[in-house]
mmCIF file of C-alpha atoms in Angstrom:
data_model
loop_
_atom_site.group_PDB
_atom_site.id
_atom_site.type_symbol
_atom_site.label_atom_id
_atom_site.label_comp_id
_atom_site.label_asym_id
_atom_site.label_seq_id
_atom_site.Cartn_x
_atom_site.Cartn_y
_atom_site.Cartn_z
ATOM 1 C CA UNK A 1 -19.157 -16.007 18.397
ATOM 2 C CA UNK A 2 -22.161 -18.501 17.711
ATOM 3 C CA UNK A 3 -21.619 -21.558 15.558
ATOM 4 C CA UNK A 4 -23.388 -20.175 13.225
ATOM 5 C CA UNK A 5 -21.301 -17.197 12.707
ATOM 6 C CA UNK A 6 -18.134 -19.374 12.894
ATOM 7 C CA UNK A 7 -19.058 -21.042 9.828
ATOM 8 C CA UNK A 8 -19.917 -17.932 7.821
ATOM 9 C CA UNK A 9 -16.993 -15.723 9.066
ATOM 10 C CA UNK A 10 -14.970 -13.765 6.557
ATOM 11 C CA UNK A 11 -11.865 -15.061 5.037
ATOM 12 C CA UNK A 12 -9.787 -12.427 6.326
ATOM 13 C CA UNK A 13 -9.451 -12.256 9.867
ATOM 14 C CA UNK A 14 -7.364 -10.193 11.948
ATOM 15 C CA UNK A 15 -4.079 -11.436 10.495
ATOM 16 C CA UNK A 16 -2.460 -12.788 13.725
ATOM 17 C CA UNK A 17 -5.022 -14.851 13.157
ATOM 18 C CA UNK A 18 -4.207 -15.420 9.754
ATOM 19 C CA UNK A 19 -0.991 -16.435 10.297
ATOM 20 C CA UNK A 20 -0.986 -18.440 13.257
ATOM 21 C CA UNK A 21 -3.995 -18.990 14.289
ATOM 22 C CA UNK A 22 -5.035 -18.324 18.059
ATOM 23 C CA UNK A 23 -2.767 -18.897 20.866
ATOM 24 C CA UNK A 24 -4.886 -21.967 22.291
ATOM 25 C CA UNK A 25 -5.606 -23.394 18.407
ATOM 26 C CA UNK A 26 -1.781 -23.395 18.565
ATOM 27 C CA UNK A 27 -1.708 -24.794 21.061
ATOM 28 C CA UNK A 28 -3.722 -27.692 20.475
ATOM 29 C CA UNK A 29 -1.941 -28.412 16.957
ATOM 30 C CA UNK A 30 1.462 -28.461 18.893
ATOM 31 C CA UNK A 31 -0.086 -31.606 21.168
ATOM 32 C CA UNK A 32 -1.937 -33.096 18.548
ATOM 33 C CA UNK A 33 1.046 -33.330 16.439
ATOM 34 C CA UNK A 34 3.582 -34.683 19.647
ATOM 35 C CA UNK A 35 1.013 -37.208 19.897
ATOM 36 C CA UNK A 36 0.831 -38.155 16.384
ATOM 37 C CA UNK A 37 4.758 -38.377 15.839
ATOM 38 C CA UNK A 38 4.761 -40.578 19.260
ATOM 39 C CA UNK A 39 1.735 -42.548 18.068
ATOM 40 C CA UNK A 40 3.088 -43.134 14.762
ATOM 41 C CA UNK A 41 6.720 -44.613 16.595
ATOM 42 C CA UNK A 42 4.084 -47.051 18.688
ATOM 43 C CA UNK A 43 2.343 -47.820 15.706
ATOM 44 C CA UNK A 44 5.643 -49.254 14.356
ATOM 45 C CA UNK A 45 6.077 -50.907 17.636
ATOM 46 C CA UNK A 46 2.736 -52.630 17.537
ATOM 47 C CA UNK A 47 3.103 -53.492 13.417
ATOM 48 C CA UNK A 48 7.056 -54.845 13.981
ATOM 49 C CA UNK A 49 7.328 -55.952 17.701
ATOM 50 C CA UNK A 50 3.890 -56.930 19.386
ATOM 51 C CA UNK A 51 2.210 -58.537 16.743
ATOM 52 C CA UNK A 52 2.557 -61.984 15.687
ATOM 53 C CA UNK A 53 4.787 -63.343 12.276
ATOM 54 C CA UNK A 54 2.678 -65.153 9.713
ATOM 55 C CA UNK A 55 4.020 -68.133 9.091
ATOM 56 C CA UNK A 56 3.054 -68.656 5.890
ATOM 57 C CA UNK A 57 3.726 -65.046 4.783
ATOM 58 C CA UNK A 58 6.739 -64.595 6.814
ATOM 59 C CA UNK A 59 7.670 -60.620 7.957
ATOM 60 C CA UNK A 60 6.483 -59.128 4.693
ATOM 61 C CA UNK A 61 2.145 -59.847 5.941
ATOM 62 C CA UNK A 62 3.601 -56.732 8.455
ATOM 63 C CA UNK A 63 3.315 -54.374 6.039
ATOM 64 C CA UNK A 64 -0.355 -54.711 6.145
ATOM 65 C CA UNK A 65 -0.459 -52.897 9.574
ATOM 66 C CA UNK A 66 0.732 -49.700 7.299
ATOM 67 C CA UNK A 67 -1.382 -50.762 4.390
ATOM 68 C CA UNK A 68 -4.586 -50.934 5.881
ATOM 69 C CA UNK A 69 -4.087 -47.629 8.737
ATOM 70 C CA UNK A 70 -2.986 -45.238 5.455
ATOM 71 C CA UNK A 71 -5.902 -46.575 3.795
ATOM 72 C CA UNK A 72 -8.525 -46.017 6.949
ATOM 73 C CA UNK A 73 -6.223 -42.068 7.668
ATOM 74 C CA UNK A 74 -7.009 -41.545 3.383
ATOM 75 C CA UNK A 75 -10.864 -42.620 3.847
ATOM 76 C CA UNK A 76 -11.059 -40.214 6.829
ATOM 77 C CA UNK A 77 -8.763 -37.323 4.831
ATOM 78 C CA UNK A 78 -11.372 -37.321 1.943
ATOM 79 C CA UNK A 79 -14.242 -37.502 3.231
ATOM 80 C CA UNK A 80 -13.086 -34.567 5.626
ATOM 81 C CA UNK A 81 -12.995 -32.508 2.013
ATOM 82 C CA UNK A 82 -16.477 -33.915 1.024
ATOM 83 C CA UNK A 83 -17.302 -32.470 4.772
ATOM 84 C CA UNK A 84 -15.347 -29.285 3.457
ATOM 85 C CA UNK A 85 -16.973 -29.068 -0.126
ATOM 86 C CA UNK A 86 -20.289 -29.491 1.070
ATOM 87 C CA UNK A 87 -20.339 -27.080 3.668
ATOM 88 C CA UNK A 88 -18.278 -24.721 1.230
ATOM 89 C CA UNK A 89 -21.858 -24.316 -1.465
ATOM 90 C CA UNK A 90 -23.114 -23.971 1.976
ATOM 91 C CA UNK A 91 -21.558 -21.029 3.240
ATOM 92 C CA UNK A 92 -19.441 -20.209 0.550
ATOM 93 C CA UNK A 93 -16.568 -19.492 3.168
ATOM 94 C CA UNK A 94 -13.217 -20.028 2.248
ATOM 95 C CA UNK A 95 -12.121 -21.647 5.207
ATOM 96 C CA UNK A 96 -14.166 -25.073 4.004
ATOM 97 C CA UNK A 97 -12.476 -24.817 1.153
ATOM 98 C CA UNK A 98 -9.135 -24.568 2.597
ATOM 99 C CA UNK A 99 -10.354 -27.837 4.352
ATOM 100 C CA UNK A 100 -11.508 -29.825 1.756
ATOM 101 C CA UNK A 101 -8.175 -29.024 -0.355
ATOM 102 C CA UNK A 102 -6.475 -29.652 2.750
ATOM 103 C CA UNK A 103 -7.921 -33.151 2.822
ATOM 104 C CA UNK A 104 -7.561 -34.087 -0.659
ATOM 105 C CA UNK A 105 -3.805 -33.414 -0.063
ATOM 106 C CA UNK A 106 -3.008 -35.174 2.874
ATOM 107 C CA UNK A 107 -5.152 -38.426 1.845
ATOM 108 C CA UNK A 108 -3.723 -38.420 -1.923
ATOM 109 C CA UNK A 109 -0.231 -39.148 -0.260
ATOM 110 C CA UNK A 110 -1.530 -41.475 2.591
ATOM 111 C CA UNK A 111 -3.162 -43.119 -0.372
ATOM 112 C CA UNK A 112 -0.090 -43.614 -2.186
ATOM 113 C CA UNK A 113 1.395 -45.286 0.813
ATOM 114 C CA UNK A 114 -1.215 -47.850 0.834
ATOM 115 C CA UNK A 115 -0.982 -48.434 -3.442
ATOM 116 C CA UNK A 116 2.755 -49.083 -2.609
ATOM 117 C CA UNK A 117 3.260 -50.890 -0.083
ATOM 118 C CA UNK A 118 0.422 -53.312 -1.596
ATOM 119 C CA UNK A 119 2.541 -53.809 -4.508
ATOM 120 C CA UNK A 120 5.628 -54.386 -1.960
ATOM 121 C CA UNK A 121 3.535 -57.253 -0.709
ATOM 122 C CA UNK A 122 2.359 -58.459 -3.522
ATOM 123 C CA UNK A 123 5.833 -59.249 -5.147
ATOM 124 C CA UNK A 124 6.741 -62.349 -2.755
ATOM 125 C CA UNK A 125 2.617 -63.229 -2.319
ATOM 126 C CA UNK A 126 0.952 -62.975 -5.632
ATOM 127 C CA UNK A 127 4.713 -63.185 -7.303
ATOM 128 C CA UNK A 128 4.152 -59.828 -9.167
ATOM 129 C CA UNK A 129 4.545 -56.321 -8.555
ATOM 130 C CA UNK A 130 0.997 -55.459 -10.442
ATOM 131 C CA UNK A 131 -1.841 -57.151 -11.490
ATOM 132 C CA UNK A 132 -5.149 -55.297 -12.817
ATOM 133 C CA UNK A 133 -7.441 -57.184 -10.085
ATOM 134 C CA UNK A 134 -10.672 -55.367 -9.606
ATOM 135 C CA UNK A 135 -9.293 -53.527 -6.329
ATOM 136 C CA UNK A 136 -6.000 -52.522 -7.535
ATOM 137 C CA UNK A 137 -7.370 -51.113 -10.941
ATOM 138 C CA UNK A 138 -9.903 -49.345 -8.759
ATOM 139 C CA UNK A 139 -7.695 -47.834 -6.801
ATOM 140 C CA UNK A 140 -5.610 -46.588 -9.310
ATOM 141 C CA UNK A 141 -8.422 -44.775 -10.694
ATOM 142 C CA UNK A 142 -8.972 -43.060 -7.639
ATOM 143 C CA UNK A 143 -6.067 -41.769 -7.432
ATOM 144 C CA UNK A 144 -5.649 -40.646 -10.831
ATOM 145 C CA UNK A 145 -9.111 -39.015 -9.978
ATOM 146 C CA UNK A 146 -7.709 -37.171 -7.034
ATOM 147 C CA UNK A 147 -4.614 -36.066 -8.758
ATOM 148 C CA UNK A 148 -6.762 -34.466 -11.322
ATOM 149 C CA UNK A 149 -8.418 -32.521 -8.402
ATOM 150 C CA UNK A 150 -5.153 -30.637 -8.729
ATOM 151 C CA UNK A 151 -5.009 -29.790 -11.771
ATOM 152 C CA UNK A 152 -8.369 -28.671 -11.871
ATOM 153 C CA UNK A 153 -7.805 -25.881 -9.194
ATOM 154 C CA UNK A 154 -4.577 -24.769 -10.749
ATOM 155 C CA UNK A 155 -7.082 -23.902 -13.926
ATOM 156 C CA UNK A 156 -8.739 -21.538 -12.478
ATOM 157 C CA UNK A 157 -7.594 -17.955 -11.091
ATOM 158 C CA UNK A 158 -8.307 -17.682 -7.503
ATOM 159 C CA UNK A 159 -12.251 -17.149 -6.577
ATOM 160 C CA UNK A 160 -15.407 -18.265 -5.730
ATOM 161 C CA UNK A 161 -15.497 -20.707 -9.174
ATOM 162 C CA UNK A 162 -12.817 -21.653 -8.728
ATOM 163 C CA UNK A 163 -14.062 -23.372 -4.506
ATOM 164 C CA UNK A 164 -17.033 -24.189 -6.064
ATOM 165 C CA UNK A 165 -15.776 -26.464 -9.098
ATOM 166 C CA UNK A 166 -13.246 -27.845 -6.136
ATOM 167 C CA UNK A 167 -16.017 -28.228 -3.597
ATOM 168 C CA UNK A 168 -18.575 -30.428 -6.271
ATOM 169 C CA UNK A 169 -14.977 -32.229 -7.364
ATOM 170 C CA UNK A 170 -14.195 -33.150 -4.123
ATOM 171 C CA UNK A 171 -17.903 -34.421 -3.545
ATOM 172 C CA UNK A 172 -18.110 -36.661 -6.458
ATOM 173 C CA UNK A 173 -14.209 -37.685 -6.464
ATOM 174 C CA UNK A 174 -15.487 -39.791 -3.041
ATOM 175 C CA UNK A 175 -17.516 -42.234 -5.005
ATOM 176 C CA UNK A 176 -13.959 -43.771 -6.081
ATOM 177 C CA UNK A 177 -13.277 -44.107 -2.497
ATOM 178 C CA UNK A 178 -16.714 -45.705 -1.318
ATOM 179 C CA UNK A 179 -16.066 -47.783 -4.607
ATOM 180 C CA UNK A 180 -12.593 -49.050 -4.087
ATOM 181 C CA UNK A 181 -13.922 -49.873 -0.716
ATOM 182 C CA UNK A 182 -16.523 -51.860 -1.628
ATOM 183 C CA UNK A 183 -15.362 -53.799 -4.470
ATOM 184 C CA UNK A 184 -13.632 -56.947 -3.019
ATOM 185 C CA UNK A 185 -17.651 -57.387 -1.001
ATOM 186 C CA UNK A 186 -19.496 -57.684 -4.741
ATOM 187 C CA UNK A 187 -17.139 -58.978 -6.984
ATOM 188 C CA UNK A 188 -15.982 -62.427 -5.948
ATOM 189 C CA UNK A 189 -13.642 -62.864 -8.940
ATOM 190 C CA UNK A 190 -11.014 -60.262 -7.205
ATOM 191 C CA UNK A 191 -7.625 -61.569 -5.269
ATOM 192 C CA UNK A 192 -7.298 -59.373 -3.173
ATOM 193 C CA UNK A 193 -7.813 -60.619 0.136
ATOM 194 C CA UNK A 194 -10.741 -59.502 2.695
ATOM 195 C CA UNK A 195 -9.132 -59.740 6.009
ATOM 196 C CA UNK A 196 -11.993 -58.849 8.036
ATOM 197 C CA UNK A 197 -15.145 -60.673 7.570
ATOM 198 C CA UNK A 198 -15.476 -63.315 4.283
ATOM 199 C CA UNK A 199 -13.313 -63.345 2.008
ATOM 200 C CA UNK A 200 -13.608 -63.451 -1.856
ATOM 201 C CA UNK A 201 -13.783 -67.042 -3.387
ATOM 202 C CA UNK A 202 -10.485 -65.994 -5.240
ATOM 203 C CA UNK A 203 -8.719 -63.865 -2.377
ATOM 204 C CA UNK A 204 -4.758 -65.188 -2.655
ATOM 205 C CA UNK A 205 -2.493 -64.129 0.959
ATOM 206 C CA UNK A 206 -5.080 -64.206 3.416
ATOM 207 C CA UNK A 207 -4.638 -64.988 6.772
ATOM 208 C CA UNK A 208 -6.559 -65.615 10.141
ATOM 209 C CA UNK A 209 -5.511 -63.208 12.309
ATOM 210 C CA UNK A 210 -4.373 -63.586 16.365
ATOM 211 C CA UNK A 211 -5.205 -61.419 19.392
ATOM 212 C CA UNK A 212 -2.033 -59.272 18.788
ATOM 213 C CA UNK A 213 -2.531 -58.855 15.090
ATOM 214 C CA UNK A 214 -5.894 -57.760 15.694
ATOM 215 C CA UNK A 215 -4.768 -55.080 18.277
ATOM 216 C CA UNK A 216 -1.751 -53.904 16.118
ATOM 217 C CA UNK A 217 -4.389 -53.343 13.224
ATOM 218 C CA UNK A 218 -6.643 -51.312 15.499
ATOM 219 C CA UNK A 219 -3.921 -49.133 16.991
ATOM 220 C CA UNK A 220 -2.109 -48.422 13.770
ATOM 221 C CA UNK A 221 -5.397 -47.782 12.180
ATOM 222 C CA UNK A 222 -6.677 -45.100 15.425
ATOM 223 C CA UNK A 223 -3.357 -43.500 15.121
ATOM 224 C CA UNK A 224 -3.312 -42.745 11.152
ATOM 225 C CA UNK A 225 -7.279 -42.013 11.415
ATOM 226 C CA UNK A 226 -7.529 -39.886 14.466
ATOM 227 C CA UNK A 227 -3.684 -38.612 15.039
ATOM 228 C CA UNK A 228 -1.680 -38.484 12.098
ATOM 229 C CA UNK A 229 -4.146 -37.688 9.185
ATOM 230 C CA UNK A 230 -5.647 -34.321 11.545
ATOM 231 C CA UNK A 231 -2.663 -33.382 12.708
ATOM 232 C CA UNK A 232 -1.343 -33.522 8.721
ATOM 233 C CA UNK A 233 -4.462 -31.771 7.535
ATOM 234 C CA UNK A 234 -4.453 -28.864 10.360
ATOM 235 C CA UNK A 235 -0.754 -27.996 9.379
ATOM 236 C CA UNK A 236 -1.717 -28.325 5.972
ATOM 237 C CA UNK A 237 -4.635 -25.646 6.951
ATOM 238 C CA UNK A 238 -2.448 -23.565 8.190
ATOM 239 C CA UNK A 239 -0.088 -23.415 5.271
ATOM 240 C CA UNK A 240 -2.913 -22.265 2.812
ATOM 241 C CA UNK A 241 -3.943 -19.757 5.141
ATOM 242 C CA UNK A 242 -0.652 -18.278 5.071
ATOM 243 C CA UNK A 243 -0.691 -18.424 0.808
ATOM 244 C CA UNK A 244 -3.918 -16.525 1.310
ATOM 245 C CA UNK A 245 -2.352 -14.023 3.439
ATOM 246 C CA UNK A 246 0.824 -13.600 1.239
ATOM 247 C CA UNK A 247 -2.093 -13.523 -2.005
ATOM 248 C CA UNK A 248 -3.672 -10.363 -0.213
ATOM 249 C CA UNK A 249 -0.502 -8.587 0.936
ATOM 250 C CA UNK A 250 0.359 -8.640 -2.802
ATOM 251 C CA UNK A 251 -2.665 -7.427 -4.102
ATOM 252 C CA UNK A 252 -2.358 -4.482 -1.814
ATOM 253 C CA UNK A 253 0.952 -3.641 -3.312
ATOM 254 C CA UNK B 1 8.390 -70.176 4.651
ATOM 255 C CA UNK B 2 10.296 -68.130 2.293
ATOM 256 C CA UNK B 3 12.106 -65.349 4.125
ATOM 257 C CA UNK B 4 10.222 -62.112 3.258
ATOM 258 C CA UNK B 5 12.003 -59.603 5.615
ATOM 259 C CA UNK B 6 13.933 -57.520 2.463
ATOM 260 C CA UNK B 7 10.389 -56.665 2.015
ATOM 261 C CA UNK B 8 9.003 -55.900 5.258
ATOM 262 C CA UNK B 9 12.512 -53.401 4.669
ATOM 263 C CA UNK B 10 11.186 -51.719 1.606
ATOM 264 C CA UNK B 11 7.766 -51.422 2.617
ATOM 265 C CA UNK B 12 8.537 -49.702 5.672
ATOM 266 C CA UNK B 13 11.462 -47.366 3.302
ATOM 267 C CA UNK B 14 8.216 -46.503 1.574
ATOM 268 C CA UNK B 15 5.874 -45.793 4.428
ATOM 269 C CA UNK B 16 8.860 -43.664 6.100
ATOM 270 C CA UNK B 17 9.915 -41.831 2.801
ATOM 271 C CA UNK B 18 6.542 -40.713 2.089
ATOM 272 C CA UNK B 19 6.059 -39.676 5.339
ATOM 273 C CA UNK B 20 8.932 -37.692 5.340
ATOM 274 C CA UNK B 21 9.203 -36.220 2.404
ATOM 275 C CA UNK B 22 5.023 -34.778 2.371
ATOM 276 C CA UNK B 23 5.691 -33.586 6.393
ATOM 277 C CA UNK B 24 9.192 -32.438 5.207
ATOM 278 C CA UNK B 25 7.715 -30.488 2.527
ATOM 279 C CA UNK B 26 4.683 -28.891 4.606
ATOM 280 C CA UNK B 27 7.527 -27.288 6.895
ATOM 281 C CA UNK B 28 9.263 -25.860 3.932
ATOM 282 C CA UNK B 29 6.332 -24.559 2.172
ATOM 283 C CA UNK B 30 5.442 -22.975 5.893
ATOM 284 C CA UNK B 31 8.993 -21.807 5.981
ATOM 285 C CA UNK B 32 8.641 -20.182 2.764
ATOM 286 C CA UNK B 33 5.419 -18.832 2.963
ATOM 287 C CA UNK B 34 6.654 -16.678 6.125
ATOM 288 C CA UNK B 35 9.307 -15.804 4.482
ATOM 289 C CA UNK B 36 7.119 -14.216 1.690
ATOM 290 C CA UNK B 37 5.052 -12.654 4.124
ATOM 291 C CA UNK B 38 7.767 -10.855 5.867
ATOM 292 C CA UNK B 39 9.257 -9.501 2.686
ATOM 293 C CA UNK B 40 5.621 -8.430 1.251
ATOM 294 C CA UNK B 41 5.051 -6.390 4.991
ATOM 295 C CA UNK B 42 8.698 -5.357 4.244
ATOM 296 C CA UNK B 43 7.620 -3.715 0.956
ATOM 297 C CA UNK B 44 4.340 -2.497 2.044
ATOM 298 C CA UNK B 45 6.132 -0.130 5.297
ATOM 299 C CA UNK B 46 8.401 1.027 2.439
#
């Protein structure tokens, strides 16, 4: 099959196919996901063992070996549904669809990791749980704007308006992301801190960080951006694929 | 320095928990979904 029938091909499938996928796609989830439940256990190594304690923040500036990895596995998890949206009023196959949904899911949750455990380290560093600082309201708002992706699908009966008004959603609900992402760069009054490169004039809990800090920060973020969030998203694939299937079996009944 | 380990603890109860709970819930909703599937093929040989 050439690529470019790939991306076109029916949703339906023969339904082994449907249901589990080939043998060798199987296959390849199985590893992926042994690797991402091992990487995520050295990932807690490298965040809680290797790297250094800050010793002005004590144990709790750990938590930004989580906070920053869910964040980079959520930037990679929706813009893998602006991949799948876009190529969706492409092709108009489902299965880009099934992506881009896929992707919305599995970064939504990564992103809440990231919104909490901020506000975990924000208790003993900023001494409050919230504040409405530029990043953090920002933030918020995206994912306020990603849980309303949700309920914007479950509006519509199940068709081709119904991927399309997902696919555009999905396309525009990134500029939160890109916008979150950007914020602490062009507005120096924020306090949140920018670890890598300058930081704003305002920041409050930054911190220089060593060799090993460094390295736990790249390996935790690798893990959640190229094992963890896939791995999540494939299996998260699948499971729609099945809903499909059980969708058509019941409209045959 | 002001001991912060209680929460280093709850930070990593929240990266764990959610973890859990959205990868606990993907293999239920799998589980389920095959389950439905079985029982629709069920009625449909019927």
């Amino acid at each position: 099959m050439s690529a470019l029938q790939r991306l076109t091909s029916p949703i339906f499938a023969p339904d082994e196919q449907i249901t589990s996928g080939t043998p060798r796609a199987a296959w390849v989830l199985n590893i992926l996901t042994v690797l991402a439940v091992v990487g995520f256990a050295v990932g807690l190594y490298m965040g809680l063992v290797y790297a250094g304690m800050d010793t002005l923040q004590g144990n709790v500036q750990r938590i930004f070996y989580f906070h920053v990895a869910t964040f980079s596995g959520g930037f990679i998890a929706f813009g893998t549904a602006v991949v799948g949206g876009i190529l969706y009023l492409v092709t108009r196959n489902p299965r880009w669809d099934r992506l881009s949904l896929s992707g919305i899911e599995v970064g939504f949750f990564l992103s809440l990791i990231t919104l909490v455990t901020g506000m975990v380290w924000a208790r003993p560093i900023w001494n409050t749980w919230w504040t409405w600082d530029p990043r953090l309201t920002l933030m918020m708002i995206m994912m306020l704007t990603y849980a309303a992706y949700f309920m914007l699908r479950s509006a519509f009966e199940n068709g081709d308006k119904k991927r399309r008004m997902a696919s555009v959603y999905a396309i525009l609900a990134f500029i939160t992301v890109i916008m979150t992402l950007v914020i602490i760069r062009v507005r120096p009054d924020t306090i949140h801190p920018a670890v890598i490169g300058s930081s704003p004039v305002n920041a409050e809990g930054g911190f220089s960080m060593t060799d090993t800090m460094t390295t736990a920060l790249g390996i935790n973020s690798f893990i959640f951006s190229c094992l963890i969030t896939p791995a999540l998203i494939w299996w998260r694939i699948r499971l729609e694929r099945l809903h499909e299937q059980a969708n058509h079996l019941r409209a045959q009944l | 320095m002001v001991n912060t380990d209680s929460y280093l603890l709850l930070g990593l109860v929240v990266v764990l928990g959610v973890m859990l709970v959205y990868a606990g819930s993907l293999i239920l909703r799998i589980r389920q979904a095959h389950k439905m599937i079985d029982t629709l093929e069920t009625l449909q040989e019927q």
